[in-house]
PDB file of C-alpha atoms in Angstrom:
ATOM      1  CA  UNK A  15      45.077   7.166  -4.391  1.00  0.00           C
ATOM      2  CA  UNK A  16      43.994   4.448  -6.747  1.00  0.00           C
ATOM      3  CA  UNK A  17      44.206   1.770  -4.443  1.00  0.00           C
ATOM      4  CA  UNK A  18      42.328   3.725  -1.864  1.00  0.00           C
ATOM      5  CA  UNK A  19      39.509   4.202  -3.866  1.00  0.00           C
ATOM      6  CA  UNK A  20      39.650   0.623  -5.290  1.00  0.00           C
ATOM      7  CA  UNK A  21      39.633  -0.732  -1.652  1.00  0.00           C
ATOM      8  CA  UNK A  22      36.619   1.628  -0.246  1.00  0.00           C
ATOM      9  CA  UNK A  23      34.891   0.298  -3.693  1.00  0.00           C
ATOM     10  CA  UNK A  24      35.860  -3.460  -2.330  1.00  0.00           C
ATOM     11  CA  UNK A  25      34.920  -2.734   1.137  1.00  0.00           C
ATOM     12  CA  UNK A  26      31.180  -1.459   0.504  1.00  0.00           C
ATOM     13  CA  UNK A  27      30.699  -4.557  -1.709  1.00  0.00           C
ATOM     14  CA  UNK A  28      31.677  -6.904   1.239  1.00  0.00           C
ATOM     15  CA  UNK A  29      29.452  -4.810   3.581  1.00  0.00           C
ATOM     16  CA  UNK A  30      26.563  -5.034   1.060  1.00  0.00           C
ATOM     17  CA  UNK A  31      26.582  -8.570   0.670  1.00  0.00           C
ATOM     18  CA  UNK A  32      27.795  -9.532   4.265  1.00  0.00           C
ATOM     19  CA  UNK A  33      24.399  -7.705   5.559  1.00  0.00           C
ATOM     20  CA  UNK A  34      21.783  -8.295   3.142  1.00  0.00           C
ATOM     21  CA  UNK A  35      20.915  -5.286   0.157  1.00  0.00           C
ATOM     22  CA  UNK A  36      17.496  -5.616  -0.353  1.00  0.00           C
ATOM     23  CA  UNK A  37      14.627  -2.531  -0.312  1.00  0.00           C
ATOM     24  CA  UNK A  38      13.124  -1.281   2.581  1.00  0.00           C
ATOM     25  CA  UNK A  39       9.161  -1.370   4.108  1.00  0.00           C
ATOM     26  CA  UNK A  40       7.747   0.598   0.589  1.00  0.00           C
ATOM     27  CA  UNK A  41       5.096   0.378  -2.207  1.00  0.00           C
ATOM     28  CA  UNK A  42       6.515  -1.392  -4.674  1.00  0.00           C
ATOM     29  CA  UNK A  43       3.305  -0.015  -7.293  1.00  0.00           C
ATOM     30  CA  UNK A  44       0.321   1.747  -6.726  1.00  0.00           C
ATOM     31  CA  UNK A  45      -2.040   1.810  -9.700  1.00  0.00           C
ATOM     32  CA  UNK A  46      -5.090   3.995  -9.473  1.00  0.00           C
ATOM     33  CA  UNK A  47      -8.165   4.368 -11.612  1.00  0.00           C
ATOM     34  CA  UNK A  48     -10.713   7.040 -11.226  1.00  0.00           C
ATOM     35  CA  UNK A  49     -14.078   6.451 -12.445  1.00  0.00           C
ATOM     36  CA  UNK A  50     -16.318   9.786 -12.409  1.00  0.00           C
ATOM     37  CA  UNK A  51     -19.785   9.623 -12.487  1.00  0.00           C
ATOM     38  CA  UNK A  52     -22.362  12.989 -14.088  1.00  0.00           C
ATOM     39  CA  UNK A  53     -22.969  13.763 -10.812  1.00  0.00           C
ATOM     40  CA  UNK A  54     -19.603  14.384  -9.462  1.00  0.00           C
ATOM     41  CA  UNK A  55     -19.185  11.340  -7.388  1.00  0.00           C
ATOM     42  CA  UNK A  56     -15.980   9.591  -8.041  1.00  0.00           C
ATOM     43  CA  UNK A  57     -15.557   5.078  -8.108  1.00  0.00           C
ATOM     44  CA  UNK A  58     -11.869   4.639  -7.270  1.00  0.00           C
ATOM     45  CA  UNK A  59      -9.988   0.979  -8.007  1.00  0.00           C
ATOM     46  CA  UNK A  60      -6.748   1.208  -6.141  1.00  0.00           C
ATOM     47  CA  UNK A  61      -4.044  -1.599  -6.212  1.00  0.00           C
ATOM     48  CA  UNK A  62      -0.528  -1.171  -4.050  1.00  0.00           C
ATOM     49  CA  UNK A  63       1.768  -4.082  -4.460  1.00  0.00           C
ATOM     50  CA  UNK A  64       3.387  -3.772  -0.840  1.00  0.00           C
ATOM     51  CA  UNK A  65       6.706  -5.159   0.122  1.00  0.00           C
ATOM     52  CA  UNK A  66       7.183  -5.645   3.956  1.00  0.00           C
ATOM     53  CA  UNK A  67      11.254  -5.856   4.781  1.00  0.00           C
ATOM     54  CA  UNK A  68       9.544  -7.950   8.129  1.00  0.00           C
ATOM     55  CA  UNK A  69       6.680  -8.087   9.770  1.00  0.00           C
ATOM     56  CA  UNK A  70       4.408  -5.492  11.051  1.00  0.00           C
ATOM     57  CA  UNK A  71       1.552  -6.226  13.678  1.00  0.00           C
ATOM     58  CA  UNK A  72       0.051  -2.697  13.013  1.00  0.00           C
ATOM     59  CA  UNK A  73      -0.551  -1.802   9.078  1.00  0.00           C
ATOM     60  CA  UNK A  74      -2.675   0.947   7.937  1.00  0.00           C
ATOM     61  CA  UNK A  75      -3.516   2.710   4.375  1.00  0.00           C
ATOM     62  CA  UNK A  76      -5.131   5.776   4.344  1.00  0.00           C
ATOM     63  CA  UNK A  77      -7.418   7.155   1.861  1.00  0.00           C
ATOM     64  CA  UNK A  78      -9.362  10.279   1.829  1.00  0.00           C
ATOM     65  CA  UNK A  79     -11.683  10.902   4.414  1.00  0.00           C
ATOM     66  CA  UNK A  80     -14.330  11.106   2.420  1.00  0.00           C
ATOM     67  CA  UNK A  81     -13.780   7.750   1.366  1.00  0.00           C
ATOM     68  CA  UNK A  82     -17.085   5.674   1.412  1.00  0.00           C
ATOM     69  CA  UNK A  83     -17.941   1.809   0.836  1.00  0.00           C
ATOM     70  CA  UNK A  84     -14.743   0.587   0.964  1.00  0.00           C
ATOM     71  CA  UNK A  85     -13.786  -2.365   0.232  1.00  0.00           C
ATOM     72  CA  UNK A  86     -10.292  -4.286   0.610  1.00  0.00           C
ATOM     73  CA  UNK A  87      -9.867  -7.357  -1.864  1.00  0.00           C
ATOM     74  CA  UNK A  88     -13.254  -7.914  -2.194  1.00  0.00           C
ATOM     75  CA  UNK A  89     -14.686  -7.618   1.324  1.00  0.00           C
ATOM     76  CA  UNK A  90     -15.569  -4.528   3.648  1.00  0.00           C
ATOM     77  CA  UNK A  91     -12.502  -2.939   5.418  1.00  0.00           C
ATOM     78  CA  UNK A  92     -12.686  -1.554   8.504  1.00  0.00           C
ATOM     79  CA  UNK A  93     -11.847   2.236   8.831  1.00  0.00           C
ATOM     80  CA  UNK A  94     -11.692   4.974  10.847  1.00  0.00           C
ATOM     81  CA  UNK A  95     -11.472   8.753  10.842  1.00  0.00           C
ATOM     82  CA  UNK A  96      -7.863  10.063  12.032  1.00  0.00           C
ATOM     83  CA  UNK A  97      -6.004  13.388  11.312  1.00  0.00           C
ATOM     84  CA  UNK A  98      -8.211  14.342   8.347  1.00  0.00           C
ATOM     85  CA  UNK A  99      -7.347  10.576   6.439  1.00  0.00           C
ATOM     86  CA  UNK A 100     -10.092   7.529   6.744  1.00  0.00           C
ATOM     87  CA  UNK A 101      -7.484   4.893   7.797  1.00  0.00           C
ATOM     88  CA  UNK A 102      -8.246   1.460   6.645  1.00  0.00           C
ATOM     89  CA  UNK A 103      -6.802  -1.255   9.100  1.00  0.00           C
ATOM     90  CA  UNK A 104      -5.005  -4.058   6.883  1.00  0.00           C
ATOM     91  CA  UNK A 105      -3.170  -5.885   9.047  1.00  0.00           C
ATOM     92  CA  UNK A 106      -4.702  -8.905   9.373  1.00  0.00           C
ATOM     93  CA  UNK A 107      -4.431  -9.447   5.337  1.00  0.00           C
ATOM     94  CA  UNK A 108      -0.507  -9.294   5.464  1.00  0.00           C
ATOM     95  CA  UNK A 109      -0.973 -11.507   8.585  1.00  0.00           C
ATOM     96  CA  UNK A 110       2.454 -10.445  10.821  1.00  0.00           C
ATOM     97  CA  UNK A 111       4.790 -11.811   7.829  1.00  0.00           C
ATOM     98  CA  UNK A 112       7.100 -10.104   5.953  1.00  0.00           C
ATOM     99  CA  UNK A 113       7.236 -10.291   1.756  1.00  0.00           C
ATOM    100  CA  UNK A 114       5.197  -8.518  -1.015  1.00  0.00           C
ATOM    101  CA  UNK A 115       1.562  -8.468  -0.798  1.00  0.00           C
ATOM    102  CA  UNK A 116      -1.024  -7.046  -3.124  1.00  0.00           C
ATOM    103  CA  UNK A 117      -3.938  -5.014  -2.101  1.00  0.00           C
ATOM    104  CA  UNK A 118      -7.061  -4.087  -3.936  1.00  0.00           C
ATOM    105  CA  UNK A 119      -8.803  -1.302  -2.642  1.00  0.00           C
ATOM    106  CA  UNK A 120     -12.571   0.119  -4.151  1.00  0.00           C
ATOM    107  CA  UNK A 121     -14.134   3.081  -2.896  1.00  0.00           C
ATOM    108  CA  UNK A 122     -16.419   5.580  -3.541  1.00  0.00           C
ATOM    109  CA  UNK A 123     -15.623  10.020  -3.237  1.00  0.00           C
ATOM    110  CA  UNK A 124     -18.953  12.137  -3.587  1.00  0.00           C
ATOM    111  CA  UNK A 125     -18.721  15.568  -4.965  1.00  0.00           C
ATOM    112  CA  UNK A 126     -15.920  15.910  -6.822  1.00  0.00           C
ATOM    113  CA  UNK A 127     -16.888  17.953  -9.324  1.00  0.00           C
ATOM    114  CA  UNK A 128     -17.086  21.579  -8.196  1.00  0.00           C
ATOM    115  CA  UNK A 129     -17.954  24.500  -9.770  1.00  0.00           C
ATOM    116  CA  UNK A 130     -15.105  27.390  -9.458  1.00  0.00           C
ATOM    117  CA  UNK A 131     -15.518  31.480  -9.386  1.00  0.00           C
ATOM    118  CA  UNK A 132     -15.126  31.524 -13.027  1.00  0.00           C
ATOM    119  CA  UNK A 133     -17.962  29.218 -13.532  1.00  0.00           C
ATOM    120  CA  UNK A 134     -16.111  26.284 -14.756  1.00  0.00           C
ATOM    121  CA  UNK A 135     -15.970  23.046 -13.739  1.00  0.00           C
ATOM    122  CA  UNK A 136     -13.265  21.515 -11.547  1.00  0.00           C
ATOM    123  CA  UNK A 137     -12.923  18.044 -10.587  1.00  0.00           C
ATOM    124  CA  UNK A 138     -10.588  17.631  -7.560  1.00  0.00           C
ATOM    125  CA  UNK A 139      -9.566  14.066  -6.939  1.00  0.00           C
ATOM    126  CA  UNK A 140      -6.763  13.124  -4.073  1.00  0.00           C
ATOM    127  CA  UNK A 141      -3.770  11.072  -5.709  1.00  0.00           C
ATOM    128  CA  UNK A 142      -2.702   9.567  -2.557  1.00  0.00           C
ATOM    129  CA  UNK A 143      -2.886  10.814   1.153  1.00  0.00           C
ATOM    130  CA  UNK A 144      -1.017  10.120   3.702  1.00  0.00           C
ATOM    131  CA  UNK A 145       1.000   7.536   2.539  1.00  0.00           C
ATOM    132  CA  UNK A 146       3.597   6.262   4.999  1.00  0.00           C
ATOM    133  CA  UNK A 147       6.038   4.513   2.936  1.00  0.00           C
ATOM    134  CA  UNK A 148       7.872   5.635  -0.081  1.00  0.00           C
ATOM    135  CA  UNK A 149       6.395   4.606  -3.611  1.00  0.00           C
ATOM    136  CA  UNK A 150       8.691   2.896  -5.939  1.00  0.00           C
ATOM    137  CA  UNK A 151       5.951   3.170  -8.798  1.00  0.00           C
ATOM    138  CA  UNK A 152       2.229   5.042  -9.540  1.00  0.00           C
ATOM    139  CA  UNK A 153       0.101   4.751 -12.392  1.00  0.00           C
ATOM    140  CA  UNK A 154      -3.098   7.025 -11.796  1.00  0.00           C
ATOM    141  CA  UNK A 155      -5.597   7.047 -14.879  1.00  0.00           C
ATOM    142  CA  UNK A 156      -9.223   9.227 -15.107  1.00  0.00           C
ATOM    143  CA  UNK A 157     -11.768   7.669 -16.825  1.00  0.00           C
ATOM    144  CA  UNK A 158     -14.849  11.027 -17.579  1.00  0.00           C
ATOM    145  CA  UNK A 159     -18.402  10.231 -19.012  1.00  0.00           C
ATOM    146  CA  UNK A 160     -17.954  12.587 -21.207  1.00  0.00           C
ATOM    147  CA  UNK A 161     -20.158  16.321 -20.580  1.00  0.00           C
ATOM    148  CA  UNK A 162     -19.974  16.469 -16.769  1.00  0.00           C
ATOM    149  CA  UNK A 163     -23.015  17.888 -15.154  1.00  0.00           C
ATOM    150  CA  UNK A 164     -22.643  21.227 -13.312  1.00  0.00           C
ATOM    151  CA  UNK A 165     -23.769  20.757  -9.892  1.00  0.00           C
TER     152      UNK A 165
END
């Protein structure tokens, strides 16, 4: 029985290292900082480190569709509206090669802080939506001004 289970052990080894262990298509991190304003309107600095296992001529991120002014490492992203997500297009930034990237996303979410039926206020941010790819990592912090306004 011993040698059985000594030779299964020795055979996965060989099969690991004969065809390559390394991780999948995934966010490696995704670090997110949430910035709300008085008047409910939310400034969110997202970065995903991204590891491609190969290329991939078609990448998108989604973010909330309420997602305004974006921007993707500094410049204006191109997005779209598509099953309830704004999808930003980032393809051409990983340019069809695989390996880890790092992407700095900044937008803006209006009206996040709601009043509810008890009178209190509620802020309601999105973590992440729609995320394809599993997330290795995620760091989300909130940063309030203090008495939020009622709206």
């Amino acid at each position: 029985m011993r040698r059985i289970l000594v030779t299964i052990i020795l055979l996965c080894l060989v099969c690991t290292l004969a065809f390559g262990a390394h991780a999948a298509t995934a966010a490696k991190s995704i670090v997110s900082h949430a910035t709300v304003a008085t008047d409910g309107t939310c400034q969110i600095t997202l970065i995903a480190a991204i590891h491609l296992d190969k290329p991939v001529t078609d990448l998108h991120f989604p973010l909330p569709e309420a997602a305004e002014n974006i921007t993707v490492n500094g410049s204006r992203a191109y997005s779209q509206a598509e099953n309830g997500l704004r999808v930003v297009d980032v393809s051409g930034l990983v340019g069809n090669t695989a390996g880890d990237f790092t992407l700095t996303f900044t937008y803006s979410l209006p009206n996040l802080v709601t009043t509810n039926k008890a009178g209190l206020l509620e802020l309601q941010l999105p973590l992440l939506s729609g995320f394809a790819y599993s997330v290795v990592n995620m760091n989300f912090s909130v940063t309030l001004p203090g008495a939020p306004e009622a709206p």
